[in-house]
Short mmCIF file of C-alpha atoms in Angstrom, two decimals:
data_model
loop_
_atom_site.label_atom_id
_atom_site.label_comp_id
_atom_site.label_asym_id
_atom_site.label_seq_id
_atom_site.Cartn_x
_atom_site.Cartn_y
_atom_site.Cartn_z
CA MET A 1 261.64 40.20 98.36
CA ALA A 2 263.97 42.92 96.63
CA ASN A 3 261.66 43.39 94.16
CA ARG A 4 258.74 44.41 96.19
CA LEU A 5 260.88 46.44 98.28
CA LEU A 6 261.95 48.31 95.21
CA LYS A 7 258.45 48.78 94.40
CA VAL A 8 257.59 50.20 97.83
CA SER A 9 260.41 52.74 97.26
CA SER A 10 259.01 53.71 93.81
CA LEU A 11 255.63 54.01 95.07
CA ALA A 12 256.25 56.38 97.89
CA THR A 13 258.62 58.61 95.56
CA ALA A 14 255.57 58.49 93.04
CA VAL A 15 252.79 59.30 95.74
CA PHE A 16 254.75 61.98 97.30
CA ALA A 17 255.83 63.38 94.23
CA SER A 18 252.36 63.07 92.44
CA SER A 19 250.58 64.51 95.93
CA GLY A 20 251.81 67.92 95.51
CA PHE A 21 250.57 68.28 91.84
CA TYR A 22 247.12 66.85 93.08
CA LEU A 23 246.76 69.31 95.67
CA TYR A 24 247.75 72.03 93.08
CA SER A 25 246.04 70.96 90.33
CA SER A 26 242.68 70.41 92.24
CA HIS A 27 242.99 73.61 93.80
CA LEU A 28 241.92 72.27 97.46
CA ASP A 29 241.56 74.13 100.44
CA LEU A 30 244.37 73.00 102.63
CA SER A 31 241.67 72.64 105.53
CA ASP A 32 239.77 69.91 103.83
CA LEU A 33 242.69 67.73 102.53
CA SER A 34 245.75 68.97 104.21
CA VAL A 35 249.14 67.68 103.60
CA ILE A 36 249.59 66.55 107.05
CA ARG A 37 246.26 64.65 106.78
CA PHE A 38 247.20 63.16 103.25
CA GLY A 39 250.83 62.31 104.27
CA ARG A 40 249.43 61.00 107.42
CA ALA A 41 247.22 58.40 105.21
CA VAL A 42 250.39 57.51 103.14
CA ALA A 43 252.77 56.85 105.86
CA THR A 44 250.54 54.58 107.62
CA THR A 45 249.97 52.47 104.56
CA ALA A 46 253.61 52.42 103.80
CA VAL A 47 254.41 51.28 107.27
CA ILE A 48 251.74 48.83 106.96
CA SER A 49 253.05 47.55 103.98
CA TYR A 50 256.69 47.60 104.99
CA ASP A 51 255.86 45.42 108.07
CA TYR A 52 254.15 42.57 106.10
CA LEU A 53 256.88 42.71 103.56
CA THR A 54 259.94 42.20 105.77
CA ALA A 55 258.29 40.43 108.95
CA PHE A 56 258.56 37.06 107.67
CA ARG A 57 261.76 36.82 106.18
CA HIS A 58 263.44 34.67 108.67
CA VAL A 59 260.42 32.42 109.43
CA GLU A 60 259.24 29.14 107.87
CA ASN A 61 255.80 29.54 106.44
CA GLY A 62 253.33 27.34 108.23
CA THR A 63 255.16 27.03 111.48
CA ASP A 64 253.79 27.55 114.88
CA GLU A 65 256.11 30.54 114.98
CA TYR A 66 254.74 31.98 111.74
CA TRP A 67 251.13 32.04 112.90
CA ASP A 68 252.32 33.54 116.20
CA LEU A 69 254.18 36.25 114.21
CA LYS A 70 251.47 36.82 111.61
CA SER A 71 248.86 37.37 114.58
CA LYS A 72 251.48 40.16 115.88
CA VAL A 73 251.66 41.79 112.69
CA HIS A 74 248.01 41.98 111.84
CA ARG A 75 247.48 43.38 115.55
CA ARG A 76 250.09 46.01 115.16
CA SER A 77 248.94 46.86 111.42
CA ALA A 78 245.23 47.34 113.05
CA GLU A 79 246.16 49.28 115.68
CA ARG A 80 248.01 51.68 113.15
CA LEU A 81 244.73 51.62 110.94
CA ARG A 82 242.71 52.74 113.91
CA ASP A 83 245.02 55.33 115.00
CA LEU A 84 245.00 56.70 111.46
CA CYS A 85 241.14 56.40 111.34
CA CYS A 86 241.15 58.15 114.79
CA ALA A 87 243.51 60.97 113.46
CA ASN A 88 241.75 61.78 109.96
CA ARG A 89 238.21 61.21 111.40
CA GLY A 90 234.98 61.45 109.27
CA THR A 91 235.10 59.21 106.37
CA PHE A 92 238.20 57.23 107.57
CA ILE A 93 236.27 56.27 110.97
CA LYS A 94 233.08 55.43 108.97
CA VAL A 95 234.97 52.88 106.82
CA GLY A 96 237.06 51.80 109.71
CA GLN A 97 233.75 50.74 111.52
CA HIS A 98 232.53 49.15 108.41
CA LEU A 99 235.48 47.05 108.49
CA GLY A 100 235.37 46.36 112.20
CA ALA A 101 232.01 44.82 111.65
CA LEU A 102 232.83 42.11 109.47
CA ASP A 103 233.74 39.22 112.15
CA TYR A 104 233.35 36.71 110.03
CA LEU A 105 235.56 38.20 106.91
CA LEU A 106 238.77 39.74 108.27
CA PRO A 107 241.17 38.41 110.94
CA GLU A 108 240.07 38.78 114.56
CA GLU A 109 243.07 40.98 115.26
CA TYR A 110 241.53 43.93 112.74
CA THR A 111 237.74 43.20 113.58
CA SER A 112 238.35 43.69 117.36
CA THR A 113 241.06 46.69 117.06
CA LEU A 114 238.84 48.62 114.82
CA LYS A 115 235.51 47.91 116.79
CA VAL A 116 236.78 50.64 119.26
CA LEU A 117 235.95 53.19 116.57
CA HIS A 118 232.24 53.29 117.22
CA SER A 119 233.34 55.07 120.68
CA ARG A 120 236.11 56.96 119.30
CA ALA A 121 234.06 59.11 117.10
CA PRO A 122 234.90 63.03 117.16
CA GLU A 123 232.47 65.67 118.48
CA SER A 124 232.11 69.03 117.29
CA SER A 125 232.07 72.17 119.16
CA MET A 126 229.36 74.00 120.16
CA GLU A 127 230.32 76.80 118.21
CA GLU A 128 230.53 74.59 115.05
CA ILE A 129 226.70 73.33 115.90
CA GLN A 130 225.33 76.65 116.29
CA GLN A 131 226.96 77.68 112.98
CA VAL A 132 225.45 74.53 110.90
CA ILE A 133 221.84 75.51 112.63
CA ARG A 134 222.51 79.21 111.19
CA GLU A 135 223.53 78.23 107.72
CA ASP A 136 220.97 75.59 107.24
CA LEU A 137 217.83 76.93 109.39
CA GLY A 138 218.65 80.37 109.21
CA LYS A 139 217.98 80.75 112.87
CA GLU A 140 219.50 80.98 116.32
CA LEU A 141 219.13 77.95 118.66
CA SER A 142 216.88 80.00 120.94
CA ASP A 143 214.48 80.99 118.28
CA LEU A 144 214.04 77.26 117.38
CA PHE A 145 214.28 75.49 120.70
CA LEU A 146 213.05 75.98 124.19
CA SER A 147 216.17 74.22 125.56
CA PHE A 148 219.04 72.66 123.72
CA GLU A 149 221.50 70.40 125.51
CA GLU A 150 225.45 71.17 124.83
CA LYS A 151 226.44 67.92 125.27
CA PRO A 152 225.55 65.27 122.70
CA GLN A 153 223.62 62.38 123.58
CA GLY A 154 226.36 60.65 121.13
CA ALA A 155 228.77 61.44 118.51
CA ALA A 156 229.44 59.35 115.39
CA SER A 157 231.92 59.47 112.35
CA LEU A 158 229.37 61.69 110.64
CA ALA A 159 227.48 63.63 112.99
CA GLN A 160 226.36 63.96 116.43
CA VAL A 161 223.33 64.00 118.38
CA HIS A 162 221.86 66.82 120.74
CA LYS A 163 218.62 66.35 122.86
CA ALA A 164 216.37 69.58 122.49
CA VAL A 165 212.84 70.54 123.49
CA LEU A 166 210.56 72.58 120.99
CA HIS A 167 208.57 75.78 122.01
CA ASP A 168 205.53 73.50 122.01
CA GLY A 169 207.06 71.16 124.70
CA LYS A 170 207.76 68.10 122.61
CA THR A 171 211.10 66.81 123.19
CA VAL A 172 213.18 66.13 120.05
CA ALA A 173 216.66 64.23 119.04
CA VAL A 174 218.65 66.77 116.83
CA LYS A 175 221.15 65.01 114.54
CA ILE A 176 223.89 67.48 113.38
CA GLN A 177 226.45 66.77 110.75
CA HIS A 178 230.08 67.77 111.85
CA PRO A 179 230.71 70.82 109.34
CA LYS A 180 233.91 69.53 107.63
CA VAL A 181 232.83 65.83 106.71
CA GLN A 182 230.72 67.21 103.77
CA LYS A 183 233.64 68.56 102.18
CA GLN A 184 236.21 66.21 102.87
CA SER A 185 234.50 62.96 102.08
CA ALA A 186 235.08 62.91 98.16
CA ASN A 187 238.85 63.32 98.89
CA ASP A 188 239.03 61.06 101.46
CA ILE A 189 237.82 58.32 99.28
CA LEU A 190 240.04 59.20 96.58
CA VAL A 191 243.05 58.75 98.78
CA MET A 192 241.56 55.46 99.94
CA GLU A 193 241.46 54.35 96.38
CA VAL A 194 244.85 55.64 95.38
CA LEU A 195 246.26 53.87 98.47
CA LEU A 196 244.47 50.55 98.21
CA LYS A 197 245.37 50.38 94.83
CA ALA A 198 249.21 50.81 95.70
CA VAL A 199 248.89 48.13 98.17
CA HIS A 200 246.90 45.88 95.52
CA TRP A 201 250.16 46.57 93.33
CA LEU A 202 252.22 45.17 96.25
CA PHE A 203 250.07 42.39 97.48
CA PRO A 204 248.31 40.99 94.48
CA ASP A 205 246.26 38.83 96.90
CA PHE A 206 244.72 41.67 98.70
CA ALA A 207 242.02 43.21 96.76
CA LEU A 208 239.73 45.35 98.95
CA MET A 209 238.54 47.84 96.05
CA TRP A 210 235.01 46.70 96.62
CA LEU A 211 235.39 48.77 99.71
CA VAL A 212 236.10 52.16 98.02
CA GLU A 213 233.15 50.84 95.51
CA GLU A 214 230.94 50.91 98.30
CA ALA A 215 232.11 54.15 99.80
CA LYS A 216 231.73 56.06 96.69
CA LYS A 217 227.88 54.94 96.14
CA ASN A 218 227.07 55.17 99.50
CA MET A 219 228.46 58.08 101.53
CA PRO A 220 226.59 60.59 99.67
CA LEU A 221 223.53 59.15 100.46
CA GLU A 222 224.54 58.98 104.03
CA LEU A 223 225.51 62.73 104.25
CA ASP A 224 222.17 63.62 102.78
CA PHE A 225 219.97 63.77 106.24
CA LEU A 226 216.72 64.17 103.88
CA ASN A 227 217.13 60.85 102.28
CA GLU A 228 217.74 59.35 105.91
CA GLY A 229 214.24 60.98 106.80
CA ARG A 230 212.56 59.58 103.59
CA ASN A 231 214.14 56.10 104.53
CA ALA A 232 212.74 56.34 108.12
CA GLU A 233 209.51 57.02 106.81
CA LYS A 234 209.14 54.30 104.00
CA VAL A 235 210.41 51.63 106.70
CA ALA A 236 207.88 52.77 109.39
CA ASP A 237 205.22 52.39 106.71
CA MET A 238 206.56 49.13 105.33
CA LEU A 239 206.84 47.50 108.97
CA ALA A 240 204.02 49.21 110.48
CA HIS A 241 202.23 45.89 111.27
CA PHE A 242 205.22 45.12 113.70
CA ARG A 243 203.60 46.71 116.84
CA PHE A 244 206.96 46.00 118.35
CA LEU A 245 208.99 48.37 116.24
CA LYS A 246 209.21 52.11 116.65
CA ILE A 247 210.91 54.51 114.20
CA PRO A 248 211.15 57.84 115.61
CA MET A 249 208.85 60.45 113.64
CA ILE A 250 210.72 63.07 111.52
CA HIS A 251 210.31 67.03 112.04
CA TRP A 252 210.71 67.97 108.32
CA ASN A 253 210.46 71.94 109.25
CA LEU A 254 213.41 71.47 111.17
CA SER A 255 215.42 69.06 108.90
CA THR A 256 218.07 69.89 106.13
CA LYS A 257 220.55 67.89 104.14
CA ARG A 258 222.79 68.61 107.62
CA ILE A 259 220.29 68.49 110.16
CA LEU A 260 217.79 65.71 110.91
CA THR A 261 215.29 66.33 113.61
CA MET A 262 213.35 63.74 114.88
CA GLU A 263 211.06 62.49 118.05
CA PHE A 264 213.30 61.64 120.90
CA ALA A 265 213.27 57.94 121.86
CA ASP A 266 215.55 56.45 124.45
CA GLY A 267 216.46 52.73 125.65
CA GLY A 268 219.12 50.78 125.96
CA GLN A 269 221.31 49.11 123.50
CA VAL A 270 220.21 46.21 122.09
CA ASN A 271 223.15 43.85 123.22
CA ASP A 272 223.11 45.23 126.83
CA ARG A 273 221.64 42.19 128.71
CA ASP A 274 221.91 44.04 131.98
CA TYR A 275 219.56 46.73 130.96
CA MET A 276 217.22 44.17 129.97
CA GLN A 277 217.03 42.15 132.81
CA ALA A 278 216.77 45.46 135.07
CA HIS A 279 213.68 46.70 132.99
CA GLY A 280 211.88 42.84 132.88
CA ILE A 281 212.62 42.65 128.74
CA ASN A 282 212.53 39.38 127.47
CA VAL A 283 216.19 38.86 125.79
CA ASN A 284 214.48 35.82 123.42
CA GLU A 285 211.40 38.01 122.47
CA ILE A 286 213.87 40.76 121.45
CA SER A 287 216.20 38.51 119.89
CA GLU A 288 213.02 36.91 117.90
CA ASN A 289 211.42 40.23 116.83
CA LEU A 290 214.91 41.63 115.56
CA GLY A 291 215.09 38.62 113.36
CA LYS A 292 211.56 39.03 112.18
CA MET A 293 212.07 42.52 110.94
CA TYR A 294 215.20 41.88 109.18
CA SER A 295 213.78 38.74 107.35
CA GLU A 296 210.88 40.98 106.16
CA MET A 297 213.18 43.54 105.00
CA ILE A 298 215.44 41.44 103.26
CA PHE A 299 213.36 38.87 101.93
CA VAL A 300 209.99 40.21 101.52
CA HIS A 301 210.47 43.98 100.62
CA GLY A 302 214.19 44.07 99.39
CA PHE A 303 214.59 47.59 101.56
CA VAL A 304 217.20 46.83 104.33
CA HIS A 305 218.55 48.63 106.84
CA CYS A 306 222.41 48.19 106.91
CA ASP A 307 223.61 49.52 110.10
CA PRO A 308 222.21 47.38 113.09
CA HIS A 309 225.10 47.97 115.22
CA PRO A 310 223.97 48.13 118.74
CA GLY A 311 224.15 52.06 119.00
CA ASN A 312 221.56 52.21 116.31
CA VAL A 313 219.26 49.55 117.68
CA LEU A 314 217.56 50.24 121.19
CA VAL A 315 215.04 48.39 123.49
CA ARG A 316 212.85 49.69 126.04
CA LYS A 317 209.57 49.24 127.40
CA CYS A 318 206.85 51.41 125.62
CA PRO A 319 205.89 54.15 127.52
CA GLN A 320 202.13 53.90 126.83
CA THR A 321 201.83 50.29 126.28
CA LYS A 322 204.68 48.95 128.30
CA LYS A 323 205.43 46.26 126.20
CA ASN A 324 208.66 45.30 124.80
CA GLU A 325 210.02 47.77 122.12
CA ILE A 326 212.78 47.97 119.36
CA VAL A 327 213.74 51.39 118.32
CA LEU A 328 215.52 51.61 114.98
CA LEU A 329 217.78 54.74 114.55
CA ASP A 330 220.10 55.89 111.63
CA HIS A 331 218.33 55.42 108.63
CA GLY A 332 221.06 56.39 106.37
CA LEU A 333 222.15 53.63 104.85
CA TYR A 334 219.74 50.88 102.92
CA GLN A 335 220.42 48.35 100.23
CA VAL A 336 217.68 47.88 97.74
CA LEU A 337 217.83 44.44 96.62
CA GLN A 338 216.56 43.80 92.91
CA PRO A 339 213.67 40.83 92.51
CA ASP A 340 216.15 38.23 90.82
CA PHE A 341 218.76 38.94 93.08
CA ARG A 342 216.30 38.44 96.20
CA LEU A 343 214.68 35.47 94.55
CA ASN A 344 218.28 33.60 94.25
CA TYR A 345 219.17 34.75 97.71
CA CYS A 346 215.87 33.46 99.15
CA GLN A 347 216.44 30.31 97.72
CA LEU A 348 220.06 29.89 98.94
CA TRP A 349 218.84 30.38 102.33
CA GLN A 350 216.02 27.94 102.27
CA ALA A 351 218.80 25.26 100.80
CA LEU A 352 221.35 26.40 103.45
CA ILE A 353 218.44 25.53 106.24
CA LYS A 354 217.37 22.36 104.66
CA GLY A 355 220.90 21.24 104.15
CA ASP A 356 220.27 20.92 100.10
CA MET A 357 223.70 21.05 98.69
CA SER A 358 223.01 21.14 95.28
CA GLY A 359 220.41 24.12 95.73
CA VAL A 360 223.28 25.66 97.96
CA GLU A 361 225.81 25.21 94.87
CA ARG A 362 223.26 26.25 92.18
CA TYR A 363 222.15 29.31 93.85
CA SER A 364 225.69 30.48 95.21
CA ARG A 365 226.66 30.16 91.44
CA ARG A 366 223.68 32.38 90.45
CA LEU A 367 224.89 35.23 92.80
CA GLY A 368 228.30 35.21 91.59
CA ALA A 369 230.32 32.92 93.75
CA GLY A 370 231.36 30.61 91.11
CA ASP A 371 233.92 27.72 92.30
CA LEU A 372 234.14 29.36 95.71
CA TYR A 373 230.42 28.59 96.27
CA PRO A 374 231.58 26.50 99.44
CA LEU A 375 233.58 29.50 101.15
CA PHE A 376 230.85 31.68 99.93
CA ALA A 377 228.21 29.35 101.87
CA CYS A 378 230.47 29.41 105.08
CA VAL A 379 231.05 33.10 105.04
CA LEU A 380 227.33 33.92 104.49
CA THR A 381 226.26 31.74 107.40
CA ALA A 382 229.44 32.16 109.28
CA ARG A 383 229.05 28.32 110.04
CA SER A 384 231.50 25.19 108.76
CA TRP A 385 231.04 23.23 105.75
CA LYS A 386 230.35 20.52 107.85
CA ALA A 387 227.40 22.31 109.64
CA VAL A 388 226.35 23.67 106.07
CA ASN A 389 226.41 19.86 104.84
CA ALA A 390 224.14 19.13 107.57
CA GLY A 391 221.70 21.72 107.25
CA ILE A 392 222.54 24.89 109.50
CA SER A 393 219.18 24.60 111.07
CA SER A 394 219.72 21.07 112.56
CA VAL A 395 223.24 21.66 113.90
CA PRO A 396 223.69 24.01 116.81
CA VAL A 397 226.52 26.77 117.01
CA THR A 398 229.58 25.76 119.25
CA ARG A 399 232.44 27.85 120.45
CA SER A 400 235.06 25.69 118.75
CA GLU A 401 233.31 25.84 115.23
CA ASP A 402 232.92 29.76 116.03
CA ILE A 403 236.54 30.01 116.75
CA GLU A 404 237.31 27.91 113.53
CA ILE A 405 235.32 30.33 111.41
CA ARG A 406 237.08 33.54 112.95
CA THR A 407 240.39 31.65 112.37
CA ASN A 408 239.92 30.80 108.82
CA ALA A 409 239.09 34.34 108.19
CA GLY A 410 242.68 34.87 108.61
CA LEU A 411 243.69 31.62 106.45
CA TYR A 412 241.50 32.67 103.73
CA LEU A 413 242.02 36.49 103.18
CA PRO A 414 243.00 36.22 99.74
CA GLN A 415 240.15 33.95 98.72
CA ILE A 416 237.52 35.94 100.48
CA SER A 417 238.86 39.17 98.94
CA ASP A 418 238.38 37.46 95.64
CA LEU A 419 235.00 36.32 96.76
CA LEU A 420 233.75 39.73 97.68
CA ASN A 421 235.04 41.32 94.34
CA ARG A 422 233.14 38.64 92.21
CA VAL A 423 229.62 38.92 94.03
CA PRO A 424 226.95 41.52 93.36
CA ARG A 425 227.26 44.85 94.91
CA GLN A 426 224.41 44.02 96.96
CA MET A 427 225.74 41.56 98.61
CA LEU A 428 228.41 43.42 100.37
CA LEU A 429 226.20 45.42 102.64
CA LEU A 430 224.03 42.28 103.08
CA LEU A 431 227.09 40.52 104.75
CA LYS A 432 228.05 43.36 106.64
CA THR A 433 224.53 43.31 108.10
CA ASN A 434 224.79 39.40 108.76
CA ASP A 435 227.60 40.04 110.67
CA LEU A 436 226.43 42.94 112.86
CA LEU A 437 223.21 40.69 113.49
CA ARG A 438 225.15 37.65 114.36
CA GLY A 439 227.36 39.89 116.98
CA ILE A 440 224.06 40.85 118.52
CA GLU A 441 222.77 37.22 118.73
CA THR A 442 226.11 36.00 120.10
CA THR A 443 225.76 38.33 122.77
CA LEU A 444 222.48 37.66 123.80
CA GLN A 445 223.18 34.09 123.28
CA THR A 446 220.47 33.37 121.13
CA ARG A 447 222.42 32.51 117.86
CA ALA A 448 220.81 29.70 115.44
CA SER A 449 217.64 29.51 117.62
CA SER A 450 214.88 27.33 115.87
CA SER A 451 212.63 30.18 116.05
CA SER A 452 214.70 32.41 113.72
CA PHE A 453 215.12 29.64 111.03
CA ILE A 454 211.33 29.37 111.20
CA ASN A 455 210.73 33.05 110.60
CA MET A 456 213.53 33.22 107.90
CA SER A 457 211.79 30.08 106.12
CA ARG A 458 208.41 31.53 106.30
CA CYS A 459 209.71 35.13 104.94
CA CYS A 460 211.66 33.17 102.23
CA ILE A 461 208.42 31.18 101.10
CA ARG A 462 206.57 34.56 100.96
CA ALA A 463 209.01 36.35 99.22
CA ILE A 464 209.60 33.61 96.40
CA ALA A 465 205.56 33.43 95.64
CA ARG A 466 205.23 37.49 95.50
CA ILE A 467 208.18 37.73 93.06
CA GLN A 468 206.74 34.57 90.97
CA ILE A 469 203.40 36.40 91.00
CA PHE A 470 205.10 39.89 89.79
CA ASN A 471 207.01 37.71 87.37
CA THR A 472 204.14 35.94 85.89
CA ASN A 473 201.97 39.49 85.97
CA GLU A 474 204.88 41.39 84.39
CA GLY A 475 205.01 38.62 81.42
CA LEU A 476 201.25 38.36 81.12
CA HIS A 477 201.42 42.46 80.91
CA GLY A 478 204.25 42.14 78.03
CA LEU A 479 202.16 39.65 76.21
CA LEU A 480 199.06 41.76 76.31
CA MET A 481 201.03 44.99 74.86
CA LYS A 482 202.14 42.95 72.14
CA VAL A 483 198.83 41.45 71.18
CA ASN A 484 197.47 45.23 71.29
CA SER A 485 200.49 46.29 69.31
CA HIS A 486 199.62 43.86 66.88
CA LEU A 487 195.77 44.64 66.62
CA CYS A 488 196.53 48.07 66.07
CA VAL A 489 198.97 47.70 63.29
CA HIS A 490 196.27 45.40 61.52
#
């Protein structure tokens, strides 16, 4: 214990001494990464670390008192982390939201506390919004729009959305990036990386560097709204055969890296059962269609929308057809799955559905889980090892099993951290996506329905056939190239 406390003291001294040199040598504008902003992150990390180091000194490990105290420490640490995210905004809120979505990977005290970040996002002032529009589109609001609602329809960690009417009478949604986010994001990620390395030094079992690696890779893509527009058009074309799916059309002449103008589409959030009941929308149909849509994205195409939290998935009656419709928003974050990864992932899910334990082990190991394959299977499905052994399609989810899985997330945090650092980076966003979709199904009370497994299995079979045909064609093409090369030589 004394050694760890000495580490905390040494670390604090090193961090504060190096922070001044870092700010000076980087010539950073303090409005982008102020001493207060940086110091706030360091102080919060130090307080949380000290709490975990000292709280259990007089409590015997494994007793009821120990587990009760551990839950309290988790809760107050999560609240401190939430307050830091709210204070530093931008990238901090984005990463906090990501953690809050990992229901079956992190202790419940963290996920339930951090979920509120979806409703705590900052709003930019109207003056800031007008400035971004002037800088990017070179015109005043009145030149571009017949009307523009000052109160945003919604505010998120990176941007906010305003409803507007074009001069031709079309109603649009205008997504505008918070002006300081672009400059702050790289510095924020650097601060997180330094602090997470420090925490890992203090607590070797705590390994969340995968989170920083994902943020480094994904934040530049999420901050490029032209990339988001291209993703929206690609998925609209890819899933055009699903008549129940609506992807708002992009207005490219009014879009830049920081502004995305699209067709306006309203509706209720996908987890709002009261809205669906009031509008005559069939909950089971919506849940089944959501499963079809994501199975197709994941298994067949390997191009996956990775932020399906309820604010990004709306439901409504189509104004033209009056049929139930899903509106998919926010296309900034997609995961591209490579064919080999997708093949093993499809085969793993088939094994999980059937209860084929040798297949579960084989394909889990191929996906990097190693000897942690039982934990991987439970994390992936959010089911108990008993249910996995029986075949997840044949055993209904019970409340006691769900509580058991959530409790285990806290008990096996070191092993889960190890697992997340082992698996391919493609898997990380898929796990987040799985947890978000499970949260929706749990709210709609449609989790683990037989139709969802049937649709998933069909998509797996189609995907495996496609990949095998592709690999066969690639092999034949390679063979023909070698033959042609040989003939040319001779």
